[in-house]
């Protein structure tokens, strides 16, 4: 029962102050299954303050005797259930029933994670977002939920397209793994958000580095592991329904989950979500055409026995997302006008309509997996999955093209994997596996717009092995190795002028296969060998301190966007050019984690440094003039980059000592201790440097602090919180400003600087909220809750350096969010 | 488990046989050519054509300007402007779309040539200036530039200036003109 150790060691400790007195009171009651009301036999109870353990009898009853007046911390655990911590005040003999949730997968190692620090099983730096936090984000995006993790920020396009950034890196450098399946949803684009419904996640683990080798070695930024509900070995039906509404956007979300488990091993899980929002509103204007519609559905069924099992699941996600109308511009002169105007060029009345420019994405994922356990050896797992992603982008177009997508790409991905976990050895756990991915990208030629990403087929074949060695309770030592072969075979039309302008006619004549009009048909074929290695150690000093160090090195092959991009980008009026001669990136990352859990304080400090050779990034290389006007040309270049930073997370509990008179002992005062408040603080600092050109890296997250103070049980069980997020101005940015001639009304031209480099000012936002949750609400089986949150309560106008629309509009203003949920 | 693997392999094999050559896409919306034709209102033989051609659209080649005919001093010209996509065959006349969606378009004429005034003579379906047709009046001889800008979805009605109209620039060309 090693999970018990975690509970005991890591749970925050409630202090207790009592005067010497007679200890004659008894606490008794039953331990009951939350879902079916059945008594739990042989549940363990541990009273921390007196260091005594108890067990329930065959009727689920327990008796804890010889207690003094005071407050006690009780840990309750049962083989089928999540352990629970509760605080009980004793003034006299007392009866109290305890409800436990049964959420344990008997077939997997159980991790109980209860503090800011996470992953006590390896040396990697990672943080988990638990179910309680996710509950707050049921109406939001996955990216919003991930921002609660220190070291994770978001690259946004407006408010609905939110891409996670881990330690300054995003896109292809961050792997998103949904239920064991690496998401393939055209993640290369900066304006492409992950096509995942946050409501299918029961918990999310963020690994901040390339150490999650099982899911690919090329995630040099990190890996986001989205985990669904665990399986139960029990006849039960459980679920939840949440209704969320918000004032900003004037819409909301309805989401529900249903899970059915059988003691025989059969189970079904289903989730559905539907979400509608109209235009968001900034403090002083409507953000026209920023509405969105999202639908998602997830179904999972299977059979799990100890020795073998399988499951089949299907995930569907679709979204129609409006892009701020004012952010679609014709040329650089329009961009200058927008920047100088300080507010969007198009402001219409609020509407739910979603016009062009907009994105329509659909993602289907079908996965089947099976496992077999070998006694005395380990577990063999095989998985096959099929993912289909379609992305449509509608631009502002003329005439008959107005309702025709300007971009229409189908991405089909087959993946297969075989993993073997050897966990029978006492001190060593070994995991090894091979996996392969075959991908076909097919842009639809009927768009009437030259393809942004060409037709291609790609194959990836990889193998990995990782070992965790735990010689004793004090040390964890781990290491892993991975190799991938990545091949890409593309067929692409280049404008002849572009092909020759880039010198490819000399460099890559072998790729030319034909000419049509002013375009040349080419067949670029590339292969990359990718290696990844990680190792680290963790030392647990005692129950209060631990230190971990992890080093990883990994390669990433250039993605299709970096290789083949070729054309005008309307969002920033730039011409973006890929490069065929890009080499793989190589990252070396050192991650260290210091963790202390002392008294009421729980703190984690995570300094890191990531050195990346051949870091691929867009760099402005000149200006091109077309009949539409002048445009800056950005080309993918490779530089040596270094990203170093530190994340700090801290939790602190405040207790109140209340003097009370004992009811049945004369003239004796005792003190009750009650947890009245909790503070959560996070801080991130990061410095990204382009060492080749000796300038800062673009789009690096600025320094930020967030603090949240929660007051418990302020009034009839209502919790209140106030939180603040402060983001400082990013003072380190490369100067990519350039000059452009803007036509004036008198026919002359004025030379103006296009100020695209400067970061926006710092900002500080305050949120206020309350939360109320009640078990057996209105006599119903289960728990119901309501929460009301006002965000940006002072209606602050601000802009965010990491929002692609910062040149056009302010961020959203005050939002009132109300959420009802019922869990059963 | 085995069945799943067999299915996987089958699907894998099917999708591997996909080596078709993709269909070429000729940019359908791009404007390659702006052509301004001006006819002297008293002398039908005095025709001036200002042409700007960007043969590769958003590609790296610069637009090429040509001017035929002479602009005379103290004269009045009837002008019209066409926008073409010459990458398509037959050539697409985008002017027709601009005319059809007149509420969403406006052409602006800006000049630094002294004494030259340009007045739009056509209107959209709401009665606001459109700018596909115009009158150009010259005064004394001189030189300067003439800029033609096509804006998509400008504010309408507007203050009749380019900067006041907003919208997105679909074409912007500048000719060096001589009034003689």
Coordinates of N, CA, C and O in Angstrom, one line a residue, chain B residues 80-143:
Chain B
X80 N -11.8 55.0 -66.7 CA -12.3 53.8 -66.1 C -11.2 52.9 -65.7 O -10.1 52.9 -66.2
X81 N -11.5 52.0 -64.6 CA -10.4 51.2 -64.1 C -10.9 49.7 -64.2 O -12.0 49.4 -63.8
X82 N -10.0 48.8 -64.6 CA -10.3 47.4 -64.6 C -9.3 46.7 -63.7 O -8.1 47.0 -63.6
X83 N -9.7 45.6 -63.0 CA -8.9 44.7 -62.2 C -9.0 43.3 -62.8 O -10.1 42.8 -63.0
X84 N -7.8 42.8 -63.2 CA -7.8 41.5 -63.9 C -7.0 40.5 -63.1 O -6.0 40.8 -62.4
X85 N -7.4 39.2 -63.3 CA -6.5 38.1 -62.9 C -6.1 37.4 -64.2 O -6.8 36.6 -64.8
X86 N -4.8 37.7 -64.6 CA -4.3 37.1 -65.9 C -3.7 35.8 -65.7 O -3.1 35.2 -66.6
X87 N -3.7 35.3 -64.4 CA -3.1 33.9 -64.2 C -4.1 32.9 -64.7 O -3.8 31.7 -64.9
X88 N -5.4 33.3 -64.7 CA -6.4 32.3 -65.1 C -6.6 32.4 -66.6 O -6.4 33.5 -67.3
X89 N -7.1 31.3 -67.2 CA -7.3 31.3 -68.6 C -8.7 30.8 -68.9 O -9.0 29.7 -68.5
X90 N -9.7 31.5 -69.4 CA -9.5 32.9 -69.9 C -9.3 33.9 -68.7 O -9.6 33.5 -67.6
X91 N -8.8 35.0 -69.1 CA -8.5 36.0 -68.1 C -9.8 36.4 -67.3 O -10.8 36.6 -67.9
X92 N -9.6 36.4 -66.0 CA -10.8 36.8 -65.2 C -10.9 38.3 -64.9 O -9.9 38.9 -64.5
X93 N -12.1 38.8 -65.2 CA -12.3 40.3 -65.0 C -12.9 40.5 -63.6 O -14.1 40.3 -63.4
X94 N -12.0 40.8 -62.7 CA -12.5 41.0 -61.3 C -13.4 42.3 -61.2 O -14.1 42.4 -60.2
X95 N -13.2 43.2 -62.1 CA -14.1 44.4 -62.1 C -15.5 44.1 -62.0 O -16.3 44.8 -61.3
X96 N -15.9 43.0 -62.6 CA -17.4 42.6 -62.6 C -17.8 42.3 -61.2 O -18.9 42.6 -60.7
X97 N -16.9 41.6 -60.4 CA -17.3 41.3 -59.0 C -17.3 42.5 -58.2 O -18.1 42.7 -57.3
X98 N -16.4 43.4 -58.5 CA -16.4 44.7 -57.7 C -17.7 45.5 -58.0 O -18.3 46.0 -57.1
X99 N -18.1 45.4 -59.3 CA -19.4 46.1 -59.6 C -20.5 45.4 -58.9 O -21.4 46.1 -58.4
X100 N -20.5 44.1 -59.0 CA -21.6 43.3 -58.4 C -21.7 43.5 -56.9 O -22.8 43.5 -56.3
X101 N -20.6 43.7 -56.2 CA -20.5 43.9 -54.8 C -20.1 45.3 -54.5 O -19.3 45.6 -53.7
X102 N -20.8 46.2 -55.2 CA -20.4 47.7 -55.1 C -20.4 48.2 -53.7 O -19.7 49.1 -53.3
X103 N -21.4 47.7 -52.9 CA -21.5 48.2 -51.5 C -20.2 47.8 -50.7 O -19.9 48.5 -49.7
X104 N -19.5 46.8 -51.1 CA -18.4 46.3 -50.3 C -17.0 46.8 -50.9 O -16.0 46.3 -50.5
X105 N -17.1 47.6 -51.9 CA -15.8 48.1 -52.6 C -15.8 49.6 -52.8 O -16.9 50.2 -52.9
X106 N -14.6 50.1 -52.9 CA -14.5 51.5 -53.4 C -13.0 51.7 -53.9 O -12.1 51.1 -53.3
X107 N -12.9 52.4 -55.0 CA -11.6 52.7 -55.6 C -11.3 54.1 -55.3 O -12.1 55.0 -55.4
X108 N -10.0 54.3 -54.9 CA -9.6 55.7 -54.5 C -8.5 56.1 -55.5 O -7.6 55.3 -55.9
X109 N -8.5 57.4 -55.8 CA -7.4 57.9 -56.7 C -6.7 59.1 -56.0 O -7.4 59.9 -55.5
X110 N -5.4 59.0 -55.9 CA -4.7 60.0 -55.2 C -3.6 60.5 -56.2 O -2.9 59.7 -56.8
X111 N -3.4 61.8 -56.2 CA -2.3 62.3 -57.1 C -1.6 63.5 -56.5 O -2.1 64.2 -55.7
X112 N -0.3 63.5 -56.8 CA 0.5 64.7 -56.4 C 0.8 65.6 -57.5 O 1.4 66.7 -57.3
X113 N 0.3 65.3 -58.8 CA 0.5 66.2 -59.9 C -0.3 67.5 -59.7 O -1.5 67.4 -59.4
X114 N 0.4 68.6 -59.8 CA -0.3 69.9 -59.4 C -1.4 70.2 -60.3 O -1.3 70.1 -61.5
X115 N -2.5 70.6 -59.8 CA -3.7 71.0 -60.6 C -4.5 69.9 -61.1 O -5.6 70.1 -61.6
X116 N -4.1 68.7 -60.9 CA -4.9 67.5 -61.4 C -6.0 67.2 -60.3 O -5.7 67.1 -59.1
X117 N -7.2 67.1 -60.7 CA -8.3 66.7 -59.8 C -9.0 65.5 -60.4 O -9.2 65.4 -61.6
X118 N -9.4 64.6 -59.5 CA -10.1 63.4 -59.9 C -11.4 63.3 -59.2 O -11.4 63.4 -58.0
X119 N -12.5 63.1 -59.9 CA -13.8 63.0 -59.3 C -14.4 61.7 -59.8 O -14.5 61.4 -61.0
X120 N -14.9 60.9 -58.8 CA -15.6 59.6 -59.2 C -17.0 60.0 -59.8 O -17.7 60.9 -59.3
X121 N -17.3 59.2 -60.8 CA -18.6 59.5 -61.4 C -19.7 58.4 -61.3 O -20.8 58.6 -61.7
X122 N -19.3 57.3 -60.7 CA -20.3 56.2 -60.6 C -20.5 56.0 -59.1 O -19.8 56.5 -58.2
X123 N -21.7 55.3 -58.8 CA -22.1 55.1 -57.4 C -22.4 53.7 -57.2 O -22.7 52.9 -58.2
X124 N -22.4 53.2 -55.9 CA -22.8 51.9 -55.6 C -24.3 51.8 -55.5 O -25.0 52.9 -55.7
X125 N -24.9 50.7 -55.1 CA -26.3 50.6 -55.1 C -27.0 51.4 -54.0 O -28.2 51.6 -54.0
X126 N -26.2 51.9 -53.1 CA -26.8 52.8 -52.1 C -26.5 54.3 -52.4 O -26.8 55.1 -51.6
X127 N -25.9 54.5 -53.6 CA -25.8 55.9 -54.0 C -24.5 56.6 -53.5 O -24.2 57.7 -53.7
X128 N -23.6 55.7 -52.9 CA -22.3 56.3 -52.5 C -21.2 56.0 -53.6 O -21.4 55.1 -54.4
X129 N -20.2 56.8 -53.6 CA -19.2 56.7 -54.6 C -18.6 55.3 -54.7 O -18.4 54.6 -53.7
X130 N -18.3 54.8 -56.0 CA -17.7 53.5 -56.2 C -16.3 53.7 -56.7 O -15.4 53.1 -56.2
X131 N -16.2 54.4 -57.8 CA -14.8 54.8 -58.3 C -14.3 53.9 -59.4 O -13.1 54.0 -59.8
X132 N -15.1 53.1 -60.1 CA -14.7 52.3 -61.2 C -14.6 53.3 -62.4 O -13.9 53.1 -63.4
X133 N -15.4 54.4 -62.4 CA -15.4 55.4 -63.4 C -15.1 56.8 -62.7 O -15.6 57.0 -61.6
X134 N -14.4 57.6 -63.5 CA -14.1 58.9 -62.9 C -13.8 59.9 -64.0 O -13.6 59.6 -65.2
X135 N -13.8 61.2 -63.6 CA -13.3 62.3 -64.4 C -12.0 62.8 -63.9 O -11.8 63.0 -62.7
X136 N -11.1 63.0 -64.8 CA -9.8 63.6 -64.4 C -9.6 64.9 -65.2 O -9.7 65.0 -66.4
X137 N -9.3 66.0 -64.4 CA -9.2 67.3 -65.0 C -7.7 67.7 -64.8 O -7.2 67.6 -63.7
X138 N -7.0 68.1 -65.9 CA -5.7 68.6 -65.7 C -5.6 70.1 -65.8 O -6.5 70.7 -66.4
X139 N -4.5 70.7 -65.3 CA -4.3 72.2 -65.4 C -3.0 72.3 -66.2 O -2.9 71.8 -67.3
X140 N -2.1 73.0 -65.6 CA -0.8 73.3 -66.2 C 0.0 72.0 -66.3 O -0.2 71.0 -65.6
X141 N 1.0 72.0 -67.2 CA 1.9 70.9 -67.3 C 2.7 70.6 -66.1 O 3.0 71.6 -65.3
X142 N 3.1 69.4 -65.8 CA 3.8 69.1 -64.6 C 4.0 67.5 -64.5 O 3.5 66.8 -65.3
X143 N 4.6 67.1 -63.4 CA 4.8 65.7 -63.1 C 4.3 65.4 -61.7 O 4.2 66.3 -60.9

